[in-house]
């Protein structure tokens, strides 16, 4: 974890500052959403949602150790995928692979909908 960030697993009111900074930077650069990277350059999460990459029929998502936000929504997506026999891999996702090579990717927010993401 970078020394200038708060742990994603710490669910505190002040911990939303990371999300706000991600969103502000994205908007300032003409994007609707930003994707955060961990200190190794791997995908962590969006400003308020988990990131799932679909490649060759398999869902890839960052592990909790990559500063990904843990929670009910993430767990629900992973549980449903496994119940539907969709392979799921929780492993480091290099930014290059997540943003340039997937069949598709989606961000799952705490809102009651999934948002497909365009490249």
C-alpha positions as a LaTeX table, in Angstrom:
\begin{tabular}{lrrr}
\hline
Residue & $x$ (\AA) & $y$ (\AA) & $z$ (\AA) \\
\hline
Unk1 & 0.00 & 0.00 & 0.00 \\
Unk2 & 1.26 & 3.43 & $-0.85$ \\
Unk3 & 2.25 & 5.56 & 2.13 \\
Unk4 & $-0.08$ & 8.37 & 1.04 \\
Unk5 & $-3.26$ & 6.25 & 0.95 \\
Unk6 & $-5.63$ & 4.74 & 3.47 \\
Unk7 & $-6.19$ & 0.98 & 3.64 \\
Unk8 & $-9.20$ & $-0.03$ & 1.52 \\
Unk9 & $-10.23$ & $-2.54$ & 4.17 \\
Unk10 & $-10.67$ & 0.24 & 6.73 \\
Unk11 & $-14.30$ & 1.25 & 6.32 \\
Unk12 & $-14.21$ & 4.70 & 7.82 \\
Unk13 & $-15.81$ & 7.97 & 6.80 \\
Unk14 & $-12.50$ & 9.59 & 5.95 \\
Unk15 & $-11.55$ & 6.66 & 3.74 \\
Unk16 & $-13.79$ & 8.02 & 0.99 \\
Unk17 & $-11.14$ & 10.66 & 0.25 \\
Unk18 & $-9.27$ & 8.21 & $-2.01$ \\
Unk19 & $-12.47$ & 7.67 & $-4.01$ \\
Unk20 & $-13.09$ & 11.39 & $-4.29$ \\
Unk21 & $-9.57$ & 12.05 & $-5.56$ \\
Unk22 & $-9.90$ & 9.27 & $-8.16$ \\
Unk23 & $-13.21$ & 10.71 & $-9.39$ \\
Unk24 & $-11.97$ & 14.31 & $-9.43$ \\
Unk25 & $-8.89$ & 13.40 & $-11.47$ \\
Unk26 & $-10.98$ & 11.41 & $-13.95$ \\
Unk27 & $-13.46$ & 14.26 & $-14.45$ \\
Unk28 & $-10.68$ & 16.83 & $-14.77$ \\
Unk29 & $-9.22$ & 14.76 & $-17.61$ \\
Unk30 & $-12.52$ & 14.29 & $-19.45$ \\
Unk31 & $-13.44$ & 10.81 & $-18.20$ \\
Unk32 & $-16.63$ & 9.72 & $-16.43$ \\
Unk33 & $-14.79$ & 7.29 & $-14.17$ \\
Unk34 & $-11.27$ & 6.59 & $-12.99$ \\
Unk35 & $-9.55$ & 3.29 & $-12.33$ \\
Unk36 & $-7.14$ & 3.23 & $-9.40$ \\
Unk37 & $-3.91$ & 1.28 & $-9.49$ \\
Unk38 & $-2.07$ & $-0.24$ & $-6.55$ \\
Unk39 & 1.58 & 0.55 & $-5.85$ \\
Unk40 & 2.67 & $-2.16$ & $-8.33$ \\
Unk41 & 0.64 & $-0.73$ & $-11.22$ \\
Unk42 & $-2.11$ & $-3.32$ & $-11.03$ \\
Unk43 & $-5.82$ & $-2.49$ & $-11.13$ \\
Unk44 & $-7.29$ & $-1.87$ & $-7.71$ \\
Unk45 & $-10.80$ & $-0.42$ & $-8.12$ \\
Unk46 & $-12.84$ & 2.44 & $-9.51$ \\
Unk47 & $-13.76$ & 5.49 & $-7.49$ \\
Unk48 & $-16.73$ & 3.73 & $-5.97$ \\
Unk49 & $-16.91$ & 0.32 & $-7.53$ \\
Unk50 & $-15.11$ & $-2.93$ & $-8.04$ \\
Unk51 & $-13.61$ & $-3.74$ & $-11.44$ \\
Unk52 & $-14.18$ & $-7.07$ & $-13.19$ \\
Unk53 & $-12.42$ & $-8.01$ & $-16.42$ \\
Unk54 & $-13.95$ & $-10.67$ & $-18.67$ \\
Unk55 & $-11.52$ & $-12.49$ & $-20.91$ \\
Unk56 & $-12.09$ & $-15.83$ & $-22.69$ \\
Unk57 & $-15.24$ & $-16.49$ & $-20.67$ \\
Unk58 & $-13.49$ & $-16.00$ & $-17.31$ \\
Unk59 & $-13.94$ & $-13.17$ & $-14.82$ \\
Unk60 & $-10.74$ & $-11.65$ & $-13.43$ \\
Unk61 & $-10.79$ & $-9.29$ & $-10.48$ \\
Unk62 & $-8.10$ & $-7.90$ & $-8.19$ \\
Unk63 & $-7.59$ & $-9.67$ & $-4.86$ \\
Unk64 & $-8.33$ & $-7.83$ & $-1.64$ \\
Unk65 & $-4.57$ & $-7.48$ & $-1.12$ \\
Unk66 & $-4.47$ & $-5.14$ & $-4.13$ \\
Unk67 & $-6.37$ & $-2.51$ & $-2.14$ \\
Unk68 & $-9.67$ & $-3.57$ & $-3.70$ \\
Unk69 & $-12.75$ & $-2.64$ & $-1.75$ \\
Unk70 & $-14.22$ & $-5.65$ & 0.06 \\
Unk71 & $-17.93$ & $-5.77$ & 0.58 \\
Unk72 & $-21.28$ & $-7.33$ & $-0.07$ \\
Unk73 & $-21.50$ & $-6.20$ & $-3.70$ \\
Unk74 & $-18.14$ & $-7.71$ & $-4.68$ \\
Unk75 & $-18.93$ & $-10.91$ & $-2.81$ \\
Unk76 & $-22.34$ & $-11.15$ & $-4.51$ \\
Unk77 & $-20.87$ & $-10.84$ & $-8.01$ \\
Unk78 & $-18.25$ & $-13.51$ & $-7.25$ \\
Unk79 & $-20.80$ & $-15.83$ & $-5.62$ \\
Unk80 & $-23.28$ & $-15.53$ & $-8.51$ \\
Unk81 & $-20.55$ & $-16.11$ & $-11.08$ \\
Unk82 & $-19.42$ & $-19.27$ & $-9.29$ \\
Unk83 & $-23.01$ & $-20.51$ & $-8.93$ \\
Unk84 & $-23.44$ & $-20.04$ & $-12.69$ \\
Unk85 & $-20.21$ & $-21.99$ & $-13.27$ \\
Unk86 & $-18.42$ & $-18.94$ & $-14.65$ \\
Unk87 & $-14.73$ & $-19.26$ & $-13.81$ \\
Unk88 & $-13.45$ & $-16.54$ & $-11.50$ \\
Unk89 & $-9.83$ & $-15.63$ & $-10.87$ \\
Unk90 & $-8.83$ & $-13.28$ & $-8.08$ \\
Unk91 & $-5.32$ & $-12.21$ & $-8.96$ \\
Unk92 & $-3.27$ & $-9.15$ & $-9.84$ \\
Unk93 & $-4.63$ & $-7.53$ & $-12.98$ \\
Unk94 & $-2.03$ & $-5.45$ & $-14.84$ \\
Unk95 & $-3.55$ & $-2.17$ & $-16.05$ \\
Unk96 & $-2.50$ & $-2.97$ & $-19.61$ \\
Unk97 & $-4.45$ & $-6.24$ & $-19.55$ \\
Unk98 & $-7.51$ & $-4.72$ & $-17.89$ \\
Unk99 & $-7.87$ & $-1.74$ & $-20.15$ \\
Unk100 & $-6.55$ & $-2.89$ & $-23.52$ \\
Unk101 & $-6.93$ & $-6.67$ & $-23.82$ \\
Unk102 & $-10.22$ & $-7.83$ & $-22.27$ \\
Unk103 & $-13.21$ & $-9.11$ & $-24.17$ \\
Unk104 & $-15.12$ & $-6.73$ & $-21.90$ \\
Unk105 & $-15.03$ & $-5.33$ & $-18.44$ \\
Unk106 & $-17.57$ & $-3.97$ & $-16.05$ \\
Unk107 & $-17.63$ & $-1.98$ & $-12.87$ \\
Unk108 & $-19.98$ & $-3.03$ & $-10.12$ \\
Unk109 & $-21.09$ & $-0.16$ & $-7.92$ \\
Unk110 & $-23.06$ & $-0.32$ & $-4.71$ \\
Unk111 & $-26.05$ & 0.94 & $-6.70$ \\
Unk112 & $-28.52$ & $-1.73$ & $-7.87$ \\
Unk113 & $-27.08$ & $-1.94$ & $-11.39$ \\
Unk114 & $-23.93$ & $-2.90$ & $-13.23$ \\
Unk115 & $-22.33$ & $-0.48$ & $-15.63$ \\
Unk116 & $-20.68$ & $-1.79$ & $-18.76$ \\
Unk117 & $-17.54$ & 0.14 & $-19.53$ \\
Unk118 & $-16.33$ & 1.30 & $-22.92$ \\
Unk119 & $-12.72$ & 1.52 & $-23.98$ \\
\hline
\end{tabular}
